[in-house]
Short mmCIF file of C-alpha atoms in Angstrom, two decimals:
data_model
loop_
_atom_site.label_atom_id
_atom_site.label_comp_id
_atom_site.label_asym_id
_atom_site.label_seq_id
_atom_site.Cartn_x
_atom_site.Cartn_y
_atom_site.Cartn_z
CA UNK A 350 0.00 0.00 0.00
CA UNK A 351 1.13 3.56 -0.71
CA UNK A 352 2.44 5.67 2.16
CA UNK A 353 0.02 8.08 3.91
CA UNK A 354 -3.12 6.06 3.13
CA UNK A 355 -4.74 3.19 5.01
CA UNK A 356 -6.79 1.43 2.34
CA UNK A 357 -9.86 1.45 4.62
CA UNK A 358 -13.37 2.92 4.32
CA UNK A 359 -15.72 3.08 7.30
CA UNK A 360 -19.29 2.34 6.15
CA UNK A 361 -22.12 3.23 8.55
CA UNK A 362 -25.64 2.01 7.77
CA UNK A 363 -27.99 4.03 9.97
CA UNK A 364 -31.11 2.14 8.85
CA UNK A 365 -29.81 -1.19 10.15
CA UNK A 366 -27.43 0.20 12.80
CA UNK A 367 -24.55 -1.64 11.15
CA UNK A 368 -20.90 -0.66 10.92
CA UNK A 369 -18.38 -2.25 8.56
CA UNK A 370 -14.96 -1.55 7.09
CA UNK A 371 -14.24 -1.95 3.38
CA UNK A 372 -10.78 -2.38 1.91
CA UNK A 373 -9.65 -0.08 -0.92
CA UNK A 374 -7.13 -1.59 -3.35
CA UNK A 375 -3.96 0.39 -4.00
CA UNK A 376 -4.96 0.70 -7.65
CA UNK A 377 -7.96 2.86 -6.68
CA UNK A 378 -5.63 5.37 -4.99
CA UNK A 379 -3.28 5.37 -7.97
CA UNK A 380 -6.20 6.02 -10.31
CA UNK A 381 -8.23 8.58 -8.32
CA UNK A 382 -5.85 9.55 -5.42
CA UNK A 383 -8.20 10.51 -2.54
CA UNK A 384 -10.38 13.49 -1.64
CA UNK A 385 -12.68 14.34 -4.55
CA UNK A 386 -11.56 11.39 -6.68
CA UNK A 387 -12.01 8.76 -3.98
CA UNK A 388 -15.25 10.34 -2.72
CA UNK A 389 -16.84 10.35 -6.19
CA UNK A 390 -15.77 6.76 -6.81
CA UNK A 391 -17.39 5.70 -3.52
CA UNK A 392 -20.53 7.72 -4.27
CA UNK A 393 -21.00 5.86 -7.55
CA UNK A 394 -20.34 2.56 -5.80
CA UNK A 395 -22.63 3.07 -2.80
CA UNK A 396 -25.62 4.92 -4.28
CA UNK A 397 -28.26 3.22 -6.43
CA UNK A 398 -29.30 5.06 -9.61
CA UNK A 399 -31.80 7.91 -9.60
CA UNK A 400 -32.31 8.31 -5.86
CA UNK A 401 -33.80 11.59 -4.68
CA UNK A 402 -31.63 13.93 -2.62
CA UNK A 403 -33.77 13.17 0.45
CA UNK A 404 -33.79 9.40 -0.12
CA UNK A 405 -32.13 7.47 2.76
CA UNK A 406 -30.14 5.56 0.13
CA UNK A 407 -28.39 8.79 -0.89
CA UNK A 408 -25.07 8.43 0.96
CA UNK A 409 -22.86 11.15 2.39
CA UNK A 410 -19.28 10.34 1.42
CA UNK A 411 -16.39 11.96 3.28
CA UNK A 412 -12.92 11.28 1.88
CA UNK A 413 -9.55 12.34 3.21
CA UNK A 414 -6.51 12.32 0.96
CA UNK A 415 -2.80 11.55 1.09
CA UNK A 416 -2.00 15.03 2.47
CA UNK A 417 -4.57 14.86 5.28
CA UNK A 418 -2.71 14.69 8.57
CA UNK A 419 0.64 15.68 7.09
CA UNK A 420 0.32 19.48 6.88
CA UNK A 421 -0.44 22.29 9.32
CA UNK A 422 -4.03 22.44 8.02
CA UNK A 423 -6.17 19.45 7.15
CA UNK A 424 -8.92 18.95 4.61
CA UNK A 425 -11.25 16.32 3.24
CA UNK A 426 -13.79 16.26 0.43
CA UNK A 427 -17.48 15.48 0.84
CA UNK A 428 -19.90 14.54 -1.95
CA UNK A 429 -23.53 13.45 -2.24
CA UNK A 430 -26.66 14.23 -4.21
CA UNK A 431 -27.93 17.65 -3.17
CA UNK A 432 -31.39 17.96 -1.58
CA UNK A 433 -31.44 21.54 -2.93
CA UNK A 434 -30.68 20.85 -6.61
CA UNK A 435 -31.09 17.04 -6.80
CA UNK A 436 -27.69 16.98 -8.52
CA UNK A 437 -24.11 16.11 -7.63
CA UNK A 438 -22.84 18.39 -4.87
CA UNK A 439 -19.34 18.76 -3.43
CA UNK A 440 -17.68 20.56 -0.55
CA UNK A 441 -14.21 20.85 0.90
CA UNK A 442 -14.21 20.48 4.66
CA UNK A 443 -11.62 21.70 7.17
CA UNK A 444 -10.98 21.78 10.91
CA UNK A 445 -9.89 18.86 13.08
CA UNK A 446 -12.44 16.46 11.60
CA UNK A 447 -10.38 15.41 8.53
CA UNK A 448 -7.33 14.89 10.74
CA UNK A 449 -9.23 12.80 13.30
CA UNK A 450 -10.87 10.60 10.65
CA UNK A 451 -7.46 9.94 9.12
CA UNK A 452 -5.82 9.27 12.49
CA UNK A 453 -8.67 6.93 13.38
CA UNK A 454 -7.43 4.76 10.52
CA UNK A 455 -9.88 5.59 7.71
CA UNK A 456 -9.40 7.14 4.30
CA UNK A 457 -13.13 7.74 3.97
CA UNK A 458 -16.45 7.49 5.78
CA UNK A 459 -19.68 6.54 3.99
CA UNK A 460 -22.92 7.28 5.86
CA UNK A 461 -25.97 5.49 4.44
CA UNK A 462 -29.61 5.02 5.36
CA UNK A 463 -31.75 6.79 7.94
CA UNK A 464 -31.91 6.18 11.68
CA UNK A 465 -35.34 5.57 13.23
CA UNK A 466 -34.59 8.19 15.90
CA UNK A 467 -32.13 11.09 16.24
CA UNK A 468 -28.55 9.86 16.66
CA UNK A 469 -24.95 10.99 16.60
CA UNK A 470 -21.84 8.97 15.82
CA UNK A 471 -18.89 8.44 18.14
CA UNK A 472 -15.82 7.14 16.34
CA UNK A 473 -12.67 6.39 18.32
CA UNK A 474 -10.18 4.49 16.20
CA UNK A 475 -11.79 1.07 15.59
CA UNK A 476 -14.57 1.69 18.11
CA UNK A 477 -17.74 3.06 16.45
CA UNK A 478 -21.01 3.79 18.26
CA UNK A 479 -24.38 5.03 17.03
CA UNK A 480 -25.67 6.98 20.04
CA UNK A 481 -29.07 8.48 20.78
CA UNK A 482 -29.37 12.24 20.27
CA UNK A 483 -32.89 13.11 21.49
CA UNK A 484 -31.46 15.57 24.01
CA UNK A 485 -29.42 17.32 21.30
CA UNK A 486 -31.84 17.36 18.41
CA UNK A 487 -33.39 20.81 18.87
CA UNK A 488 -30.22 22.55 20.01
CA UNK A 489 -28.01 24.97 18.12
CA UNK A 490 -24.63 23.91 16.82
CA UNK A 491 -22.59 25.52 19.61
CA UNK A 492 -24.54 23.93 22.48
CA UNK A 493 -24.80 20.56 20.72
CA UNK A 494 -21.06 20.56 20.02
CA UNK A 495 -20.23 21.27 23.66
CA UNK A 496 -22.50 18.49 24.91
CA UNK A 497 -21.22 15.91 22.43
CA UNK A 498 -17.62 16.64 23.42
CA UNK A 499 -18.61 16.35 27.09
CA UNK A 500 -20.14 12.92 26.38
CA UNK A 501 -17.23 11.65 24.27
CA UNK A 502 -13.81 13.28 24.59
CA UNK A 503 -12.56 16.84 24.79
CA UNK A 504 -9.80 15.78 22.38
CA UNK A 505 -12.28 14.76 19.69
CA UNK A 506 -13.41 16.71 16.66
CA UNK A 507 -17.12 17.43 16.45
CA UNK A 508 -19.32 18.07 13.40
CA UNK A 509 -22.98 18.99 13.89
CA UNK A 510 -26.06 20.55 12.33
CA UNK A 511 -28.28 23.25 13.78
CA UNK A 512 -32.01 23.94 13.78
CA UNK A 513 -32.04 24.49 10.01
CA UNK A 514 -30.72 21.00 9.34
CA UNK A 515 -33.20 19.19 11.57
CA UNK A 516 -36.04 21.10 9.89
CA UNK A 517 -34.73 20.08 6.46
CA UNK A 518 -34.09 23.62 5.29
CA UNK A 519 -32.58 23.04 1.85
CA UNK A 520 -29.75 25.53 2.42
CA UNK A 521 -28.65 24.01 5.74
CA UNK A 522 -24.94 23.43 6.27
CA UNK A 523 -22.68 21.75 8.85
CA UNK A 524 -20.36 23.22 11.48
CA UNK A 525 -17.08 21.56 12.47
CA UNK A 526 -15.33 22.33 15.74
CA UNK A 527 -17.37 25.50 16.45
CA UNK A 528 -15.69 27.59 13.71
CA UNK A 529 -15.52 25.68 10.40
CA UNK A 530 -18.79 25.75 8.42
CA UNK A 531 -19.04 23.69 5.23
CA UNK A 532 -21.57 22.07 2.96
CA UNK A 533 -23.14 24.38 0.38
CA UNK A 534 -26.08 22.76 -1.41
CA UNK A 535 -27.70 21.24 1.67
CA UNK A 536 -25.24 18.89 3.38
CA UNK A 537 -26.79 19.91 6.71
CA UNK A 538 -30.15 18.96 5.23
CA UNK A 539 -28.75 15.51 4.44
CA UNK A 540 -27.64 15.06 8.05
CA UNK A 541 -31.15 16.01 9.17
CA UNK A 542 -32.84 13.72 6.64
CA UNK A 543 -30.81 10.83 8.07
CA UNK A 544 -31.74 11.77 11.67
CA UNK A 545 -28.04 12.41 12.18
CA UNK A 546 -27.28 15.30 14.53
CA UNK A 547 -23.57 14.96 13.98
CA UNK A 548 -20.44 13.01 14.73
CA UNK A 549 -17.48 13.11 17.07
CA UNK A 550 -14.21 11.51 16.00
CA UNK A 551 -10.95 10.85 17.79
CA UNK A 552 -7.95 9.00 16.40
CA UNK A 553 -4.36 8.68 17.54
CA UNK A 554 -2.72 6.59 14.83
CA UNK A 555 0.47 7.98 13.34
CA UNK A 556 0.38 8.94 9.66
CA UNK A 557 3.74 8.53 7.94
CA UNK A 558 4.60 10.20 4.63
CA UNK A 559 7.01 8.68 2.14
CA UNK A 560 9.41 11.65 2.44
CA UNK A 561 8.62 14.04 5.31
CA UNK A 562 11.47 16.45 4.58
CA UNK A 563 10.64 16.75 0.89
CA UNK A 564 6.97 17.32 1.72
CA UNK A 565 7.79 20.11 4.14
CA UNK A 566 9.93 21.96 1.59
CA UNK A 567 7.46 21.68 -1.28
CA UNK A 568 4.36 23.08 0.45
CA UNK A 569 3.92 26.84 -0.08
CA UNK A 570 0.63 28.39 0.94
CA UNK A 571 -0.93 31.71 0.06
CA UNK A 572 -3.80 32.63 2.36
CA UNK A 573 -5.94 33.68 -0.56
CA UNK A 574 -5.04 34.21 -4.19
CA UNK A 575 -7.87 36.73 -4.44
CA UNK A 576 -5.71 39.10 -2.41
CA UNK A 577 -3.34 39.29 -5.37
CA UNK A 578 -6.31 40.43 -7.49
CA UNK A 579 -7.53 43.04 -5.01
CA UNK A 580 -8.58 45.34 -7.87
CA UNK A 581 -11.28 42.79 -8.77
CA UNK A 582 -14.82 44.11 -8.31
CA UNK A 583 -17.47 41.93 -6.73
CA UNK A 584 -21.28 42.23 -6.98
CA UNK A 585 -23.49 43.59 -4.20
CA UNK A 586 -27.21 44.12 -3.55
CA UNK A 587 -28.30 41.11 -5.57
CA UNK A 588 -25.75 41.74 -8.34
CA UNK A 589 -26.89 45.32 -8.99
CA UNK A 590 -23.78 47.28 -7.97
CA UNK A 591 -20.05 46.50 -7.67
CA UNK A 592 -17.26 47.27 -5.27
CA UNK A 593 -13.51 46.67 -5.27
CA UNK A 594 -12.29 43.68 -3.32
CA UNK A 595 -9.57 45.84 -1.75
CA UNK A 596 -12.26 47.60 0.31
CA UNK A 597 -13.09 44.30 2.02
CA UNK A 598 -9.47 43.28 2.45
CA UNK A 599 -8.68 46.59 4.15
CA UNK A 600 -11.71 46.51 6.45
CA UNK A 601 -11.58 43.13 8.19
CA UNK A 602 -9.15 41.09 10.26
CA UNK A 603 -7.42 37.96 9.02
CA UNK A 604 -9.74 35.58 10.88
CA UNK A 605 -12.82 36.93 9.12
CA UNK A 606 -11.04 37.14 5.76
CA UNK A 607 -10.50 33.38 5.93
CA UNK A 608 -14.25 33.36 5.27
CA UNK A 609 -14.07 35.93 2.50
CA UNK A 610 -17.13 34.88 0.49
CA UNK A 611 -19.25 34.58 3.65
CA UNK A 612 -18.14 38.09 4.69
CA UNK A 613 -19.08 39.52 1.30
CA UNK A 614 -22.47 37.80 1.02
CA UNK A 615 -23.64 38.39 4.61
CA UNK A 616 -21.82 41.70 5.02
CA UNK A 617 -21.14 44.04 2.12
CA UNK A 618 -23.87 42.48 -0.02
CA UNK A 619 -26.48 43.50 2.56
CA UNK A 620 -24.91 46.83 3.50
CA UNK A 621 -23.07 45.72 6.67
CA UNK A 622 -19.50 47.04 6.74
CA UNK A 623 -18.80 46.94 10.45
CA UNK A 624 -16.56 44.03 11.43
CA UNK A 625 -18.48 43.35 14.64
CA UNK A 626 -21.85 43.28 12.88
CA UNK A 627 -20.64 40.89 10.18
CA UNK A 628 -19.09 38.60 12.82
CA UNK A 629 -22.42 38.60 14.69
CA UNK A 630 -24.34 37.65 11.55
CA UNK A 631 -21.94 34.81 10.76
CA UNK A 632 -22.20 33.54 14.31
CA UNK A 633 -25.99 33.54 13.87
CA UNK A 634 -25.87 31.49 10.65
CA UNK A 635 -23.26 29.15 12.16
CA UNK A 636 -25.41 28.42 15.22
CA UNK A 637 -28.57 27.89 13.18
CA UNK A 638 -26.66 25.85 10.60
CA UNK A 639 -27.58 27.99 7.57
CA UNK A 640 -25.23 28.40 4.61
CA UNK A 641 -24.27 32.12 4.71
CA UNK A 642 -23.62 32.33 0.96
CA UNK A 643 -27.04 31.00 -0.06
CA UNK A 644 -28.76 32.94 2.72
CA UNK A 645 -26.98 36.17 1.75
CA UNK A 646 -28.05 35.60 -1.85
CA UNK A 647 -31.69 35.13 -0.78
CA UNK A 648 -31.60 38.22 1.43
CA UNK A 649 -30.21 40.29 -1.45
CA UNK A 650 -33.10 39.06 -3.61
CA UNK A 651 -35.59 40.03 -0.87
CA UNK A 652 -34.07 43.50 -0.48
CA UNK A 653 -34.36 44.13 -4.21
CA UNK A 654 -37.97 42.96 -4.11
CA UNK A 655 -38.88 45.42 -1.36
CA UNK A 656 -37.04 48.26 -3.09
CA UNK A 657 -38.70 47.59 -6.46
CA UNK A 658 -42.14 46.74 -5.12
CA UNK A 659 -42.65 43.15 -6.29
CA UNK A 660 -42.25 41.95 -2.70
CA UNK A 661 -43.78 43.46 0.44
CA UNK A 662 -44.71 42.61 4.02
CA UNK A 663 -48.11 41.35 2.94
CA UNK A 664 -46.50 38.70 0.72
CA UNK A 665 -43.84 37.84 3.30
CA UNK A 666 -46.27 37.64 6.25
CA UNK A 667 -44.50 40.45 8.08
CA UNK A 668 -40.88 39.55 7.36
CA UNK A 669 -38.95 42.60 6.20
CA UNK A 670 -35.31 42.98 5.12
CA UNK A 671 -35.63 46.79 5.06
CA UNK A 672 -34.38 48.59 7.02
CA UNK A 673 -31.47 46.17 6.86
CA UNK A 674 -30.71 45.78 10.55
CA UNK A 675 -29.21 42.94 12.56
CA UNK A 676 -32.60 42.42 14.22
CA UNK A 677 -34.49 42.13 10.92
CA UNK A 678 -31.94 39.70 9.49
CA UNK A 679 -32.03 37.65 12.70
CA UNK A 680 -35.82 37.48 12.51
CA UNK A 681 -35.73 36.24 8.91
CA UNK A 682 -33.01 33.69 9.76
CA UNK A 683 -35.06 32.27 12.64
CA UNK A 684 -38.16 32.00 10.44
CA UNK A 685 -36.12 30.16 7.80
CA UNK A 686 -34.48 27.80 10.30
CA UNK A 687 -37.83 27.00 11.93
CA UNK A 688 -39.65 26.86 8.56
CA UNK A 689 -42.22 29.28 9.93
CA UNK A 690 -44.48 31.45 7.77
CA UNK A 691 -42.77 32.92 4.70
CA UNK A 692 -39.54 31.50 6.12
CA UNK A 693 -40.75 28.06 5.00
CA UNK A 694 -40.79 29.32 1.40
CA UNK A 695 -37.33 30.90 1.71
CA UNK A 696 -36.11 27.60 3.21
CA UNK A 697 -36.69 25.98 -0.20
CA UNK A 698 -33.99 28.18 -1.78
CA UNK A 699 -34.19 31.23 -4.03
CA UNK A 700 -35.23 29.25 -7.13
CA UNK A 701 -38.43 27.86 -5.60
CA UNK A 702 -39.10 30.98 -3.50
CA UNK A 703 -39.00 33.20 -6.58
CA UNK A 704 -41.33 30.82 -8.43
CA UNK A 705 -43.85 31.10 -5.59
CA UNK A 706 -43.73 34.93 -5.51
CA UNK A 707 -44.21 35.93 -9.18
CA UNK A 708 -42.62 35.94 -12.63
CA UNK A 709 -40.70 39.18 -12.09
CA UNK A 710 -39.06 37.80 -8.97
CA UNK A 711 -37.91 34.76 -10.97
CA UNK A 712 -35.98 37.08 -13.30
CA UNK A 713 -34.28 38.63 -10.26
CA UNK A 714 -33.31 35.32 -8.61
CA UNK A 715 -29.64 34.53 -9.18
CA UNK A 716 -28.85 30.82 -9.12
CA UNK A 717 -27.41 28.11 -11.35
CA UNK A 718 -29.60 25.00 -11.54
CA UNK A 719 -31.14 25.86 -8.18
CA UNK A 720 -27.92 26.59 -6.28
CA UNK A 721 -27.61 30.20 -5.15
CA UNK A 722 -24.52 31.87 -6.60
CA UNK A 723 -21.88 33.57 -4.49
CA UNK A 724 -19.68 36.64 -4.57
CA UNK A 725 -18.52 36.51 -8.17
CA UNK A 726 -20.23 36.74 -11.55
CA UNK A 727 -19.35 37.26 -15.25
CA UNK A 728 -19.64 41.00 -14.77
CA UNK A 729 -16.53 41.03 -12.58
CA UNK A 730 -14.57 38.06 -13.95
CA UNK A 731 -14.71 37.13 -17.61
CA UNK A 732 -14.87 33.36 -18.08
CA UNK A 733 -16.40 32.48 -14.72
CA UNK A 734 -19.63 31.63 -16.55
CA UNK A 735 -17.87 28.58 -18.03
CA UNK A 736 -16.94 27.37 -14.56
CA UNK A 737 -20.52 27.64 -13.31
CA UNK A 738 -22.11 26.05 -16.37
CA UNK A 739 -19.58 23.24 -16.86
CA UNK A 740 -19.54 22.30 -13.17
CA UNK A 741 -21.74 19.33 -12.27
CA UNK A 742 -22.24 20.83 -8.80
CA UNK A 743 -22.90 24.35 -10.21
CA UNK A 744 -20.02 25.63 -8.04
CA UNK A 745 -17.24 27.65 -9.74
CA UNK A 746 -14.47 25.32 -8.59
CA UNK A 747 -12.08 26.69 -11.24
CA UNK A 748 -12.25 30.28 -9.97
CA UNK A 749 -8.63 30.50 -8.86
CA UNK A 750 -7.35 29.07 -12.12
CA UNK A 751 -9.41 31.48 -14.21
CA UNK A 752 -8.32 34.54 -12.19
CA UNK A 753 -5.04 34.91 -14.02
CA UNK A 754 -6.14 33.98 -17.55
CA UNK A 755 -6.11 36.88 -20.01
CA UNK A 756 -7.79 34.92 -22.79
CA UNK A 757 -9.40 31.63 -21.81
CA UNK A 758 -9.68 28.90 -24.44
CA UNK A 759 -11.65 25.67 -24.08
CA UNK A 760 -8.41 23.68 -24.23
CA UNK A 761 -6.86 25.76 -21.46
CA UNK A 762 -10.04 25.52 -19.38
CA UNK A 763 -9.89 21.72 -19.58
CA UNK A 764 -6.33 21.80 -18.21
CA UNK A 765 -7.40 24.12 -15.38
CA UNK A 766 -10.35 21.88 -14.47
CA UNK A 767 -8.22 18.74 -14.47
CA UNK A 768 -5.57 20.36 -12.28
CA UNK A 769 -8.21 21.64 -9.84
CA UNK A 770 -9.69 18.14 -9.61
CA UNK A 771 -6.25 16.78 -8.83
CA UNK A 772 -5.59 19.40 -6.14
CA UNK A 773 -9.00 18.68 -4.59
CA UNK A 774 -8.07 15.01 -4.41
CA UNK A 775 -4.94 15.58 -2.32
CA UNK A 776 -6.98 17.44 -0.94
CA UNK A 777 -6.08 21.09 -0.44
CA UNK A 778 -8.24 24.08 -1.42
CA UNK A 779 -7.76 25.30 -5.00
CA UNK A 780 -6.61 28.73 -3.77
CA UNK A 781 -3.42 27.17 -2.43
CA UNK A 782 -0.48 27.34 -4.82
CA UNK A 783 1.02 23.86 -4.94
CA UNK A 784 2.92 21.55 -7.24
CA UNK A 785 0.61 18.54 -6.96
CA UNK A 786 3.02 16.02 -8.48
CA UNK A 787 5.69 16.81 -5.87
CA UNK A 788 3.24 16.71 -2.97
CA UNK A 789 1.77 13.42 -4.16
CA UNK A 790 5.21 11.84 -4.48
CA UNK A 791 6.53 13.04 -1.12
CA UNK A 792 3.34 11.94 0.65
CA UNK A 793 2.81 8.54 -0.97
CA UNK A 794 5.89 7.59 -2.99
CA UNK A 795 3.70 7.39 -6.09
CA UNK A 796 4.94 9.18 -9.21
CA UNK A 797 2.45 8.93 -12.10
CA UNK A 798 3.69 9.49 -15.65
CA UNK A 799 1.08 12.18 -16.41
CA UNK A 800 -0.37 13.85 -13.34
CA UNK A 801 -3.17 15.66 -15.20
CA UNK A 802 -4.59 12.37 -16.47
CA UNK A 803 -5.71 11.72 -12.88
CA UNK A 804 -7.66 14.98 -12.82
CA UNK A 805 -9.24 14.03 -16.14
CA UNK A 806 -10.32 10.64 -14.76
CA UNK A 807 -11.98 12.37 -11.81
CA UNK A 808 -13.94 14.65 -14.16
CA UNK A 809 -15.10 11.54 -16.04
CA UNK A 810 -16.29 9.97 -12.78
CA UNK A 811 -18.26 13.07 -11.81
CA UNK A 812 -19.90 13.38 -15.22
CA UNK A 813 -20.65 9.65 -15.30
CA UNK A 814 -22.52 10.07 -12.01
CA UNK A 815 -24.47 13.04 -13.38
CA UNK A 816 -25.30 11.18 -16.59
CA UNK A 817 -26.50 8.17 -14.63
CA UNK A 818 -28.76 10.43 -12.56
CA UNK A 819 -30.21 12.08 -15.67
CA UNK A 820 -28.56 15.43 -14.89
CA UNK A 821 -27.23 16.69 -18.19
CA UNK A 822 -25.72 20.16 -18.26
CA UNK A 823 -27.42 22.89 -20.26
CA UNK A 824 -25.78 25.99 -21.69
CA UNK A 825 -27.38 29.40 -22.22
CA UNK A 826 -30.62 28.51 -20.43
CA UNK A 827 -28.64 27.74 -17.27
CA UNK A 828 -27.38 31.31 -16.85
CA UNK A 829 -29.29 33.59 -14.47
CA UNK A 830 -31.21 36.26 -16.38
CA UNK A 831 -29.16 39.01 -14.72
CA UNK A 832 -25.91 37.57 -16.06
CA UNK A 833 -26.92 37.35 -19.71
CA UNK A 834 -26.00 40.99 -20.30
CA UNK A 835 -22.34 40.04 -19.78
CA UNK A 836 -22.24 36.90 -21.93
CA UNK A 837 -22.56 36.37 -25.69
CA UNK A 838 -24.82 33.40 -26.38
CA UNK A 839 -22.99 32.27 -29.52
CA UNK A 840 -19.57 32.54 -27.89
CA UNK A 841 -20.76 30.60 -24.84
CA UNK A 842 -22.26 27.77 -26.87
CA UNK A 843 -19.18 27.58 -29.10
CA UNK A 844 -16.90 27.38 -26.04
CA UNK A 845 -18.99 24.57 -24.53
CA UNK A 846 -18.89 22.56 -27.77
CA UNK A 847 -15.12 23.00 -28.05
CA UNK A 848 -14.69 21.92 -24.43
CA UNK A 849 -16.65 18.70 -24.95
CA UNK A 850 -14.68 18.02 -28.13
CA UNK A 851 -11.47 18.36 -26.10
CA UNK A 852 -12.82 15.72 -23.72
CA UNK A 853 -14.08 13.50 -26.54
CA UNK A 854 -17.61 13.65 -25.11
CA UNK A 855 -20.90 13.85 -27.01
CA UNK A 856 -23.52 16.45 -25.97
CA UNK A 857 -22.06 16.67 -22.45
CA UNK A 858 -22.09 12.86 -22.12
CA UNK A 859 -18.91 10.81 -21.62
CA UNK A 860 -18.38 8.21 -24.36
CA UNK A 861 -17.40 4.57 -24.07
CA UNK A 862 -14.08 5.45 -25.65
CA UNK A 863 -13.36 8.25 -23.16
CA UNK A 864 -14.13 5.98 -20.18
CA UNK A 865 -11.89 3.15 -21.34
CA UNK A 866 -9.14 3.85 -18.79
CA UNK A 867 -11.54 3.72 -15.81
CA UNK A 868 -13.86 0.99 -17.13
CA UNK A 869 -12.69 -1.63 -14.63
CA UNK A 870 -13.64 0.66 -11.73
CA UNK A 871 -17.19 1.01 -13.07
CA UNK A 872 -17.87 -2.74 -13.03
CA UNK A 873 -21.01 -3.55 -11.06
CA UNK A 874 -22.22 0.07 -11.27
CA UNK A 875 -25.49 0.44 -13.15
CA UNK A 876 -25.11 2.94 -16.00
CA UNK A 877 -27.39 3.97 -18.88
CA UNK A 878 -26.16 3.31 -22.44
CA UNK A 879 -23.20 5.50 -23.35
CA UNK A 880 -22.37 7.02 -26.75
CA UNK A 881 -19.54 5.26 -28.59
#
C-alpha cells in the first residue's frame, strides 16, 4: 500500500445500525488519489441510480486524501446528491475532523440510510457507536457541540447541524469544531434527513509520509489568491452594484477574511461594513446551521424585491429585510431555520421561493440549476460563466485558475479543471499554490507518468454520475437572467462545444471510448447506455 493512506473505508448504515470496514485496493488510490476522486468513486459505488436527494439511500461520502494529517491544516472532500438541486454536490471540509478521521485509521467514511430516531456517531479508532441524540436534536450547533464533546472526549473533533438541518431547510450546512462551516447545497439537510445530529471523532494513529522532509519543503501556501487580485470588483445588492475587493481586504481582520465569500455575502452584499456586525451575523448562521452564501443571496433578492415593489410585508407575512438591521436579518433567519411562515418558502432556496412569488421575482433570482450563486459573476470576472455552467455541482471550482487567464480557451479551461480536480483530491483548497506532483510523491511515494490524467479521470467519474442520474448540463438557459447581459450566447455555446470536443464527449455525455481507462472501476455500477 502507498504511504500516507490506510486502504480502509468506514461504512455506517444508519437504517440497520450496522458498521463495517471496506478495503480499498492500492490501484484505486493510484487512479483517483483521494479526496474528490475517492469520494466520487465511492458515491457511484454506494448509491443506487436515480435516488432523490432526500432518499435514505443517498449516501454522504467523506474522503480524506494523502495530504490529510501531514500538513499544518487538514482537509477532506465530501460529496452526495444535493437535496437543494437534486444533482451532484461537493464541498471541501476543514478543521480537526479530517485529521481525526485519518488518524482513526480511515481514508473515507460513507454514511448510508436513515436512523429511526435522532442519533450521533462516536468514532474512536476502531470503536464506532451510534448513540441516541434526542437531548441534542433541537439545540443549536454551539450547544450541541459542547454536549457531544462532554459525552465523548474533549480531544475529539465534532461536526454537527443546527435547527435548520433538523427542519430540512434546503440551504442548511454543517459546522465543524465551532468555527468551520461547510456544505453548500444542503449537506446539513442531508444530516437532518438521516436523523443524524452529527459526529465526534478521535484518532491517535500515526500517519507517515514517504518523504517528510521533501513534503515540508514543497508546500507553499498563500492565504488567498484573491488578495493578489484586489482590484477585482465583486457584486453587491443582488448583483446590482459593484465594489472593489480591496475595500473588504482593508476593512476586516485575518480571521474573518479566511471566510471571505461569507463576509461579502452576509456583510457588504447586505450593506453591513462593520466588522463586529458581520461577525455577529456569521455567528448567527453558524449556530442555526444555515449556509451564509445561499442565505446572503436570498436576502439580497428580498431587499431588491422590497425596493422595487414586487415583494412586500403582505406577501412575506410580516418579514422585512428593510431597514437592513441585525434584528431584521435575525428574525428572517429564525423563520427560515424554523420553517415558519414565509420563512418556510425561503427555506426551499431562491429558485423555488421566486417561483412562488411571481414571474418578475424569478428574473431577479440569481442561481445556477437551483444553487444560489456567491460573490462573483461574469460582470466582474470574464470566463467564470464557463466554470458555473460546466460544473456538475454548479459551483465555480475553477475560480482561482481562471483569475489569471487573459484569454481563456476551451483547451486551457480543460487543463485548469483537471488540475483543480487533482488538487482537490490531495486534498487542499484550489486557492493554495502547490505543485501537486511533488506533494503526491513526497506523501505517498507514487509518481504517475502524467499527473493531469488523474484529474481528467476524476472529471469523467463526476460526469458519469451526473449522466447516470439524468442530470445533463445545459448551456445558455442555465445562466441567471441578470448575467446574460455580460455573456454572448454564440460565444458561450461555441466554447462549450469545443470543451466537450477536447474531452471526446458527445452532448455533455462521456463516451465509451473516453471511459476506457476507468472501465474496470465502473464494473457492477449500473449505467445507462453511453455514446460510442
